[in-house]
mmCIF file of N, CA and C in Angstrom:
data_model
loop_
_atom_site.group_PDB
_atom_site.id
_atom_site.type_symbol
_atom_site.label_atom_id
_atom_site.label_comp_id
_atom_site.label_asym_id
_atom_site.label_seq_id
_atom_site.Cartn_x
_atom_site.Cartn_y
_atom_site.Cartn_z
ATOM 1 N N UNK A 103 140.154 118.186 133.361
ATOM 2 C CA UNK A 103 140.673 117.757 134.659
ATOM 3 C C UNK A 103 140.071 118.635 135.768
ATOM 4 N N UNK A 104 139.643 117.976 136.963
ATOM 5 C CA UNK A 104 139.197 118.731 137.762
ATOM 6 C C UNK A 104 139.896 119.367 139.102
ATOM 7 N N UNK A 105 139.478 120.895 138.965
ATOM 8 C CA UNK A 105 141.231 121.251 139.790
ATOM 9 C C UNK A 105 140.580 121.969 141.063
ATOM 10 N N UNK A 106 140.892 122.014 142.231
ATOM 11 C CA UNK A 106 140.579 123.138 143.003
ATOM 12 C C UNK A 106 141.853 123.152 143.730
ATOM 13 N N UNK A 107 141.780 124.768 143.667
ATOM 14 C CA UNK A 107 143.366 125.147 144.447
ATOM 15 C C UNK A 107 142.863 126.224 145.001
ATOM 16 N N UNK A 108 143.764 126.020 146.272
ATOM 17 C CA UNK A 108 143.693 127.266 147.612
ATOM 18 C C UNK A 108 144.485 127.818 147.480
ATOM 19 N N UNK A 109 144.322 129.137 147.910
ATOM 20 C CA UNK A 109 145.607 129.768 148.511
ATOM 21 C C UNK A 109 145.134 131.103 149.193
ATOM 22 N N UNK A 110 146.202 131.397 150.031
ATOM 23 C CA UNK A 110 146.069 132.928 151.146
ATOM 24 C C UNK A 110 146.096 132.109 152.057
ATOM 25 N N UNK A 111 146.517 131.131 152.398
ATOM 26 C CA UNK A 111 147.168 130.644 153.723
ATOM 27 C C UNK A 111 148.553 131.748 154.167
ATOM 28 N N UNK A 112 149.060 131.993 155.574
ATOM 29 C CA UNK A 112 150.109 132.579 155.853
ATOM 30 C C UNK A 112 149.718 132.354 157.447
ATOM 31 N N UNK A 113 151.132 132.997 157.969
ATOM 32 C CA UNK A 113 150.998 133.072 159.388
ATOM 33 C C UNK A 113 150.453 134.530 159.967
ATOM 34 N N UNK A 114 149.617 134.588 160.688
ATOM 35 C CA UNK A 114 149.379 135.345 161.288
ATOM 36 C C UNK A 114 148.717 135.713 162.753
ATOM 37 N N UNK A 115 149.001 136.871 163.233
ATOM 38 C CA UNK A 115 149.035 136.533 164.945
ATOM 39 C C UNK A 115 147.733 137.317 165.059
ATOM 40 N N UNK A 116 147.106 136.071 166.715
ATOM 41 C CA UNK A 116 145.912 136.259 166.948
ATOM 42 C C UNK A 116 145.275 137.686 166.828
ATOM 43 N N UNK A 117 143.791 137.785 166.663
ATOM 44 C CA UNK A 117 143.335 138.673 166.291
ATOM 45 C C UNK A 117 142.833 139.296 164.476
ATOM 46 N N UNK A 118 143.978 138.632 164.050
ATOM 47 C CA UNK A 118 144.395 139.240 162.521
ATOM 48 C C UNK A 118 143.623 138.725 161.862
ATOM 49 N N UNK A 119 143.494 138.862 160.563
ATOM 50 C CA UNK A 119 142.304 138.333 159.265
ATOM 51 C C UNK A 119 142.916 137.937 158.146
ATOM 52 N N UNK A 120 142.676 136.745 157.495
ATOM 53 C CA UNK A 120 143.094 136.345 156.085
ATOM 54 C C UNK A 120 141.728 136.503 155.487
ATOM 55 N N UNK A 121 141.891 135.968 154.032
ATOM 56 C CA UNK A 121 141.069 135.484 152.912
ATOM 57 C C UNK A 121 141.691 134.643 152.309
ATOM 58 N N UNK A 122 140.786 133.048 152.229
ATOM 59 C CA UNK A 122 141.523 132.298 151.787
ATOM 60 C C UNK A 122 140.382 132.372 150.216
ATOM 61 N N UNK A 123 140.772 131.778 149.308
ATOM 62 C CA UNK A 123 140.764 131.713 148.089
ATOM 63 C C UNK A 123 140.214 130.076 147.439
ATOM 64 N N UNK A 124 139.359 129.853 146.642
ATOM 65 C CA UNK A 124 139.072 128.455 146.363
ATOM 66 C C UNK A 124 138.898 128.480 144.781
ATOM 67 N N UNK A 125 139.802 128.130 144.001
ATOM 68 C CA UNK A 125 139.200 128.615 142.281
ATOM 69 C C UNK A 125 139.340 126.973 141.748
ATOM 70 N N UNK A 126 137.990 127.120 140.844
ATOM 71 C CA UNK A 126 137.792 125.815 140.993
ATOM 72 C C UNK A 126 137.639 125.342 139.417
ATOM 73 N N UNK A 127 137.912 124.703 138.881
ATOM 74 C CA UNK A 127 137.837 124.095 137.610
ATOM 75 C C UNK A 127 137.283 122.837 136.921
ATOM 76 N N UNK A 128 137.127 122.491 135.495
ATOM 77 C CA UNK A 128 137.099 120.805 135.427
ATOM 78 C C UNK A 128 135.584 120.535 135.289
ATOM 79 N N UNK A 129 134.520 121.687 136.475
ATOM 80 C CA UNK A 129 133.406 120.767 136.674
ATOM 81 C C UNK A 129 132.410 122.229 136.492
ATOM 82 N N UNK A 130 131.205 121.583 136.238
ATOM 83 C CA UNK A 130 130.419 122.970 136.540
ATOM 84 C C UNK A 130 130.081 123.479 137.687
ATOM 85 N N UNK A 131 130.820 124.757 137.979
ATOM 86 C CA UNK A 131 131.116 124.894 139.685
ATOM 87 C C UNK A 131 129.206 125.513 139.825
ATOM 88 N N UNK A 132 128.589 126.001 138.994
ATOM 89 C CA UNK A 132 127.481 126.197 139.470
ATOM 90 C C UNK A 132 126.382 124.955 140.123
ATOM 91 N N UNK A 133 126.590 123.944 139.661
ATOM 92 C CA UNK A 133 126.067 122.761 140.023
ATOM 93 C C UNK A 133 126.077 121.965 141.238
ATOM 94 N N UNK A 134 127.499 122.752 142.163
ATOM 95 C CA UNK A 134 128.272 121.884 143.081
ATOM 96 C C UNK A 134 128.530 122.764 144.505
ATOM 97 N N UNK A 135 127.718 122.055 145.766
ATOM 98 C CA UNK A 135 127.839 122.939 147.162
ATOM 99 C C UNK A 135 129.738 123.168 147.259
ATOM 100 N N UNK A 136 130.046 123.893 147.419
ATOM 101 C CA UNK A 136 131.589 123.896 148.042
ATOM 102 C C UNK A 136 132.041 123.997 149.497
ATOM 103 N N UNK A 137 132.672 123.652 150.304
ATOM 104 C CA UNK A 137 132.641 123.831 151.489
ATOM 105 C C UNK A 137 134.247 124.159 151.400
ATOM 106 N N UNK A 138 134.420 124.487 153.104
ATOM 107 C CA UNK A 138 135.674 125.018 153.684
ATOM 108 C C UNK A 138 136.021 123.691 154.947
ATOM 109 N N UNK A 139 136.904 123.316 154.560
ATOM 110 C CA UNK A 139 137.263 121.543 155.956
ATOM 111 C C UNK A 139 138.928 121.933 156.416
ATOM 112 N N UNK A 140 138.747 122.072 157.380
ATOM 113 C CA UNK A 140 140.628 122.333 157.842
ATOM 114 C C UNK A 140 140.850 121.138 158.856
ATOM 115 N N UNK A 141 142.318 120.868 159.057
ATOM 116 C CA UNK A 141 142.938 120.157 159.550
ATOM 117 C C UNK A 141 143.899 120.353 160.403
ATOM 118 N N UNK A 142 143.631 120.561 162.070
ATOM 119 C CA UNK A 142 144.908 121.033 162.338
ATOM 120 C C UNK A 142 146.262 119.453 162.820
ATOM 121 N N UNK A 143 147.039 119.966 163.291
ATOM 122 C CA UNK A 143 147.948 118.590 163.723
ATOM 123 C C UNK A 143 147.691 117.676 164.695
ATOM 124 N N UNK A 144 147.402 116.912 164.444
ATOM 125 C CA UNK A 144 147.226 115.654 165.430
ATOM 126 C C UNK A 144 145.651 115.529 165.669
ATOM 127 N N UNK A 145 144.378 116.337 164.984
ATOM 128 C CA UNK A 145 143.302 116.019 164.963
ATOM 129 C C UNK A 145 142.707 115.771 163.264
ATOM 130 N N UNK A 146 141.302 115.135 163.854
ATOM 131 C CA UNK A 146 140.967 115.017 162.338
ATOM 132 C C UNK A 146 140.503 116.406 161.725
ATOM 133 N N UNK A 147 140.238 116.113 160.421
ATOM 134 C CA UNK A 147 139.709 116.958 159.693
ATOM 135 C C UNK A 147 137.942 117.297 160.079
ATOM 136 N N UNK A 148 137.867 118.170 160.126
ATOM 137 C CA UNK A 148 136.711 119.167 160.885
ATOM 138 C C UNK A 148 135.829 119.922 159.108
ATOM 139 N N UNK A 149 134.564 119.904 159.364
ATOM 140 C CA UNK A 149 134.229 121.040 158.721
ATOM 141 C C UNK A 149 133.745 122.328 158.964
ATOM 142 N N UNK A 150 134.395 123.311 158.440
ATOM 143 C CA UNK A 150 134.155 124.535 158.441
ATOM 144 C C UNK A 150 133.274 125.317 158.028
ATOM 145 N N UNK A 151 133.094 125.448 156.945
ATOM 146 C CA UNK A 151 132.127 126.509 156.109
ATOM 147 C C UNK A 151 131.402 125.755 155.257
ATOM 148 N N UNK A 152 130.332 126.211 154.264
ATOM 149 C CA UNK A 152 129.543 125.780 153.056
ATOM 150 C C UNK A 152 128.736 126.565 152.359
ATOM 151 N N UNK A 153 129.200 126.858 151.566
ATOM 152 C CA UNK A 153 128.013 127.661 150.045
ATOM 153 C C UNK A 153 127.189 126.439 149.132
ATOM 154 N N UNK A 154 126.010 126.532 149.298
ATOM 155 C CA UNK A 154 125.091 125.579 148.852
ATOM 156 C C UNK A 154 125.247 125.887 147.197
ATOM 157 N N UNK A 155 125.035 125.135 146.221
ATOM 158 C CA UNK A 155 125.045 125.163 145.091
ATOM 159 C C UNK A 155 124.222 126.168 144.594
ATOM 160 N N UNK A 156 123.105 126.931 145.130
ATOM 161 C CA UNK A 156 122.493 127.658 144.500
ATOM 162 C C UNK A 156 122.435 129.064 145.209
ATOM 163 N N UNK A 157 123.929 129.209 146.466
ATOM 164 C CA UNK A 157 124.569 130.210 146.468
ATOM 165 C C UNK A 157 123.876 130.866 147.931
ATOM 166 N N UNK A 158 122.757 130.140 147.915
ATOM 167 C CA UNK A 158 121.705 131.388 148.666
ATOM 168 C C UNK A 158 121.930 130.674 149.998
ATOM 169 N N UNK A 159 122.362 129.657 150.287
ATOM 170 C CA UNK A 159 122.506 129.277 151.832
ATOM 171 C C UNK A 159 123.834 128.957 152.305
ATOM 172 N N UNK A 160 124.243 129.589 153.543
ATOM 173 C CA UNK A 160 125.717 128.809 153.694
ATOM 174 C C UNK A 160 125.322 128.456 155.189
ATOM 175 N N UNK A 161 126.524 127.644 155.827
ATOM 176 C CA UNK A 161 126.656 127.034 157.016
ATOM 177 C C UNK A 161 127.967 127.261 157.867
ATOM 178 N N UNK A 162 127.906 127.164 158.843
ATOM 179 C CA UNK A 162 129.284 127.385 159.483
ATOM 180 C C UNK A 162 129.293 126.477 160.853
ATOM 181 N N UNK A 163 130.334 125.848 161.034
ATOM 182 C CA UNK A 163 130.925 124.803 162.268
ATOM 183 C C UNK A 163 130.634 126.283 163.375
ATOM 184 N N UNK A 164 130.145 125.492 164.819
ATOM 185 C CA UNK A 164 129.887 126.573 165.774
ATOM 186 C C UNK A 164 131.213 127.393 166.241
ATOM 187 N N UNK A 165 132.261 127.016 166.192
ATOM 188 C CA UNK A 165 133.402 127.602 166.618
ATOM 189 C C UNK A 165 133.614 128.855 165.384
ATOM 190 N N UNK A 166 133.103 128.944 164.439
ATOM 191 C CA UNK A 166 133.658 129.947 163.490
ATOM 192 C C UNK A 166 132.725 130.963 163.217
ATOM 193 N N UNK A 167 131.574 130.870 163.852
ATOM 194 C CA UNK A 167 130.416 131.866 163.284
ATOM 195 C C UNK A 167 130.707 133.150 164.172
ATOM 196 N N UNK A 168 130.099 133.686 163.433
ATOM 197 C CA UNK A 168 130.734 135.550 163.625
ATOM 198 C C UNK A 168 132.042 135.890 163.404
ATOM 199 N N UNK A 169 132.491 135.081 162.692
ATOM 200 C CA UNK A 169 134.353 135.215 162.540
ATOM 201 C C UNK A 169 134.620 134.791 161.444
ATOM 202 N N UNK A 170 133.660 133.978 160.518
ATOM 203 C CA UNK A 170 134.350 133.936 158.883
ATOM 204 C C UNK A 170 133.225 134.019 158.613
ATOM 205 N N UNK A 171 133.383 134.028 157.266
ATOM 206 C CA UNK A 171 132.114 134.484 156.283
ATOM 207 C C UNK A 171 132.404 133.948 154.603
ATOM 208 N N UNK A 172 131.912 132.987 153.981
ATOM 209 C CA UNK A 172 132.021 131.946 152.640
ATOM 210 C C UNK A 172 130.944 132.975 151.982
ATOM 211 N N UNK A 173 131.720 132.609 150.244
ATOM 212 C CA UNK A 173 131.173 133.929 149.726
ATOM 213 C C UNK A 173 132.033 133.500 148.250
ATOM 214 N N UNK A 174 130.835 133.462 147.314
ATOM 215 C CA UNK A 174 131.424 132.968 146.184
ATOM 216 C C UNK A 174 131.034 134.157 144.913
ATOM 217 N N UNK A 175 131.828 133.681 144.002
ATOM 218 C CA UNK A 175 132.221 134.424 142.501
ATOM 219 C C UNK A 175 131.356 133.476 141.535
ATOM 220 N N UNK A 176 130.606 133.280 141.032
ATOM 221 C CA UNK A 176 130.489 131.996 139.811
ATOM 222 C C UNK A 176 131.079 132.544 138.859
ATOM 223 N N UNK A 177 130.736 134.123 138.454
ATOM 224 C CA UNK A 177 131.342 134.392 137.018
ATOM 225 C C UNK A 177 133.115 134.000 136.962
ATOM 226 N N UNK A 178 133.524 133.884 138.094
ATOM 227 C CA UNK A 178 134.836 133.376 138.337
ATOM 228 C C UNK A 178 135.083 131.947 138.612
ATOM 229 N N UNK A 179 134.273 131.580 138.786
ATOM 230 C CA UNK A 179 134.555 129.876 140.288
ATOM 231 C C UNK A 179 135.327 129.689 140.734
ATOM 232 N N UNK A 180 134.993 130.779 141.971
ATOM 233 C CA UNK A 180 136.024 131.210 142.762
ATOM 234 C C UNK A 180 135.141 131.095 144.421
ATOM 235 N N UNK A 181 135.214 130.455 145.542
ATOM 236 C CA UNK A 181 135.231 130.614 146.835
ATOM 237 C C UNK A 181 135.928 131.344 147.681
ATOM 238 N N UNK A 182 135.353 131.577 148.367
ATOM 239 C CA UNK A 182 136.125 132.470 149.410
ATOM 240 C C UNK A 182 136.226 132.326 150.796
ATOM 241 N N UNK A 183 136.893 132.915 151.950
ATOM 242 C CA UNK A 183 136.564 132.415 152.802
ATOM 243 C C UNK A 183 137.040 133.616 154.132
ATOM 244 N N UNK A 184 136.560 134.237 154.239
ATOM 245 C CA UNK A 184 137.690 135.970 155.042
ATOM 246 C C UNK A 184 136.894 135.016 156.262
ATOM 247 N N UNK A 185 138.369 135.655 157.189
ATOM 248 C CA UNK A 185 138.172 134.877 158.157
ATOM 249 C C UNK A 185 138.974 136.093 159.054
ATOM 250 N N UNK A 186 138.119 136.607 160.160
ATOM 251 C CA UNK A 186 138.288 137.710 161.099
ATOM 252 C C UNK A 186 138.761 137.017 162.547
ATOM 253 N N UNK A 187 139.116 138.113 162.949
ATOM 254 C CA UNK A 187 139.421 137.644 164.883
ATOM 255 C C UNK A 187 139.980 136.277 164.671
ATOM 256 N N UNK A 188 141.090 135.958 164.043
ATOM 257 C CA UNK A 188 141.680 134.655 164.196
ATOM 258 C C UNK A 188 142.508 134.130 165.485
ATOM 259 N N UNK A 189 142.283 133.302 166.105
ATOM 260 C CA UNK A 189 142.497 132.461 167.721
ATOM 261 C C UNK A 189 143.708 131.563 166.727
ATOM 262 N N UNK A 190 144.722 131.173 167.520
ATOM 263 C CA UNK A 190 145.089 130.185 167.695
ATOM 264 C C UNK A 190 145.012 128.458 167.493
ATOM 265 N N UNK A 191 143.707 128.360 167.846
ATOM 266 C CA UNK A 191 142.736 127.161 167.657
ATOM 267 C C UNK A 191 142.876 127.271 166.139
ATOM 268 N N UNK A 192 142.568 127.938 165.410
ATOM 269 C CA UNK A 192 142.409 128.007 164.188
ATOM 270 C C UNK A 192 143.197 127.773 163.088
ATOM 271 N N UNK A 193 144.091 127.535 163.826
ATOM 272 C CA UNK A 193 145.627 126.726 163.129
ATOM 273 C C UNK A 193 145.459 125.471 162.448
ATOM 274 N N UNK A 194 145.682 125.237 160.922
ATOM 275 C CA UNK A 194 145.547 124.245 160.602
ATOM 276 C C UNK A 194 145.421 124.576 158.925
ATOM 277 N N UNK A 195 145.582 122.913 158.264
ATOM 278 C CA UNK A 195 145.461 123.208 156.935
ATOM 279 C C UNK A 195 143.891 123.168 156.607
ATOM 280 N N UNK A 196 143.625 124.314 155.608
ATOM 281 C CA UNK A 196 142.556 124.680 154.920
ATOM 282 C C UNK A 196 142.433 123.973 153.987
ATOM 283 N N UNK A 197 141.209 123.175 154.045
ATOM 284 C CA UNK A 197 140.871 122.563 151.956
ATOM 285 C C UNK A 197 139.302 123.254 151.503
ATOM 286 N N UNK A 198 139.353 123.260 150.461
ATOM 287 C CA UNK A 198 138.029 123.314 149.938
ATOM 288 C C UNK A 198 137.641 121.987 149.109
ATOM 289 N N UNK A 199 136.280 121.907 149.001
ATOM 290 C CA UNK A 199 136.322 120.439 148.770
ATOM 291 C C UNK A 199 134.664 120.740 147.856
ATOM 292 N N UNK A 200 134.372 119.708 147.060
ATOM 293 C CA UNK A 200 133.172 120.558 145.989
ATOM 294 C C UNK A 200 132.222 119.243 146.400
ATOM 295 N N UNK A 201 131.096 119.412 146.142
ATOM 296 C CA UNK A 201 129.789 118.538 146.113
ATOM 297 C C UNK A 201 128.603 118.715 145.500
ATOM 298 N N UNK A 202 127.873 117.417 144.531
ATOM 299 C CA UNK A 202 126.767 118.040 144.263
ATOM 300 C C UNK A 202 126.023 117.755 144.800
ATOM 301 N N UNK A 203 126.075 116.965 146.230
ATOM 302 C CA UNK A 203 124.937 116.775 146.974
ATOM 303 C C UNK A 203 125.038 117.103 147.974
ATOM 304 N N UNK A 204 126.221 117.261 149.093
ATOM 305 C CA UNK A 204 126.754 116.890 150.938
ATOM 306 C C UNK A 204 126.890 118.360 150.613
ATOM 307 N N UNK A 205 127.579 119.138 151.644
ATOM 308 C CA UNK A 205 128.177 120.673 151.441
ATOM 309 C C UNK A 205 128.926 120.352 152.831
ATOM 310 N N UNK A 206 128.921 119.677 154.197
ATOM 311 C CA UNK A 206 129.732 119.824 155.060
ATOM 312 C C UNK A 206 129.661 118.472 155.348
ATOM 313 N N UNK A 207 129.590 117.417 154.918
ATOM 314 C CA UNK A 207 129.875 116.029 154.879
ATOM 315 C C UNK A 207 131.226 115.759 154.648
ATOM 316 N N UNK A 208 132.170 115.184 155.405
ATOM 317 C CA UNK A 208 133.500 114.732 154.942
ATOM 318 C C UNK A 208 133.563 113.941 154.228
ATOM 319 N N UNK A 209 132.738 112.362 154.699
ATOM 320 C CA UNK A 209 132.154 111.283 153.352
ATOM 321 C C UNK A 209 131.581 112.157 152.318
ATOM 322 N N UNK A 210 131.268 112.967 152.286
ATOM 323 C CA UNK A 210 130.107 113.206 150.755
ATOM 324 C C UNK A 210 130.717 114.473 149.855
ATOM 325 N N UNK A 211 131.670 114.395 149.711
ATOM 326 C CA UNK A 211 132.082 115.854 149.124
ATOM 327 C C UNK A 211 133.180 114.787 147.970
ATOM 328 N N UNK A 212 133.020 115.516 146.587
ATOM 329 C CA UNK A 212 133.131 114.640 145.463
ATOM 330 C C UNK A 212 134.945 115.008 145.193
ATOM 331 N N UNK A 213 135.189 116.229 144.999
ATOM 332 C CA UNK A 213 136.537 116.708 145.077
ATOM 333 C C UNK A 213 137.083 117.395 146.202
ATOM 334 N N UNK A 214 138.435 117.667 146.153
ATOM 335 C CA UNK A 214 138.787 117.937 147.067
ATOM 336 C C UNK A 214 140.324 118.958 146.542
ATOM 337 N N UNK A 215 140.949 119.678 147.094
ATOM 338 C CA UNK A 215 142.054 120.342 147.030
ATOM 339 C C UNK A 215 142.962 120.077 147.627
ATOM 340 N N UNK A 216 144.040 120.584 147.219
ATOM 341 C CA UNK A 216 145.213 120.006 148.270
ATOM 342 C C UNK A 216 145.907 121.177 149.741
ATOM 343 N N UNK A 217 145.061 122.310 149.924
ATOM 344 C CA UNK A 217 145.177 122.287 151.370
ATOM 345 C C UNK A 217 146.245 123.439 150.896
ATOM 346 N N UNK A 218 145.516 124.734 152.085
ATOM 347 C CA UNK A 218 146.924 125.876 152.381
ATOM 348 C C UNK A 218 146.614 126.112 154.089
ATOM 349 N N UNK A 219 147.811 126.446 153.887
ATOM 350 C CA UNK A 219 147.902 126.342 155.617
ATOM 351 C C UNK A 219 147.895 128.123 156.070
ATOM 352 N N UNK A 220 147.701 127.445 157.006
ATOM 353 C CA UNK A 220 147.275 128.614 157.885
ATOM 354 C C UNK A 220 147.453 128.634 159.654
ATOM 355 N N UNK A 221 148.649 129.274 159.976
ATOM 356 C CA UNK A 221 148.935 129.418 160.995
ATOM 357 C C UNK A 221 148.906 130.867 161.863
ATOM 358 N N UNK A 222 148.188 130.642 162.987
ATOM 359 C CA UNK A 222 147.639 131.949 164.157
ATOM 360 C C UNK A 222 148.361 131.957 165.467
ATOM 361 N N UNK A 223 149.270 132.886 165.440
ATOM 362 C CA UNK A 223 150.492 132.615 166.613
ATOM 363 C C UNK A 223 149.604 133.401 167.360
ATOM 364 N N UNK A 224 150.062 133.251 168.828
ATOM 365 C CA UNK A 224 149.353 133.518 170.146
ATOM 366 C C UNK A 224 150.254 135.061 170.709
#
């Protein structure tokens, strides 16, 4: 069965830093780009981050660069996602989502997780 679960969502006030967490199962995570897609309320789902399948390239949505950083485990299959100087804006549920072809495609990403939240009080 193929599983990916988040977690290290919490609340925390602007400025502050999480690490969110992506451990992934079911599939051969070496094979598969993973990305970071959050959702806050009342907008769509956005993408965030991406570790390319062969580890060596990632990507980041312009609002997040210099402020998170994707960063994976294989001997684990495990994603990551530390996320510094957190704004407000940044409020929203976190998914990780796996691909063996798209890495920040919303259409193209094969699995998906069910989302930890993450809230940045002002």
């Amino acid at each position: 069965e193929v599983q990916l679960v988040e977690s290290g969502g919490d609340l925390v006030q602007a400025g502050g830093s999480l690490r969110l967490s992506c451990a992934a199962s079911g599939f051969t995570f070496d094979d598969y780009a993973i990305g970071w897609f959050r959702q806050a309320p009342g907008k769509e789902r956005e993408g965030v981050s991406c570790i390319r399948s062969s580890r060596d390239a990632t990507y980041y949505t312009d609002s997040v660069k210099g402020r998170f950083t994707i960063s994976s485990d294989n001997a684990r299959n495990m994603v990551y996602l530390q996320m510094n100087n957190l704004k407000p804006e940044d409020t929203a549920v976190y998914y990780c989502a796996a691909s063996l072809v798209a890495c920040l495609d919303l259409n193209g990403m094969d699995y998906w997780g069910k989302g930890t939240v993450v809230t940045v009080s002002s």
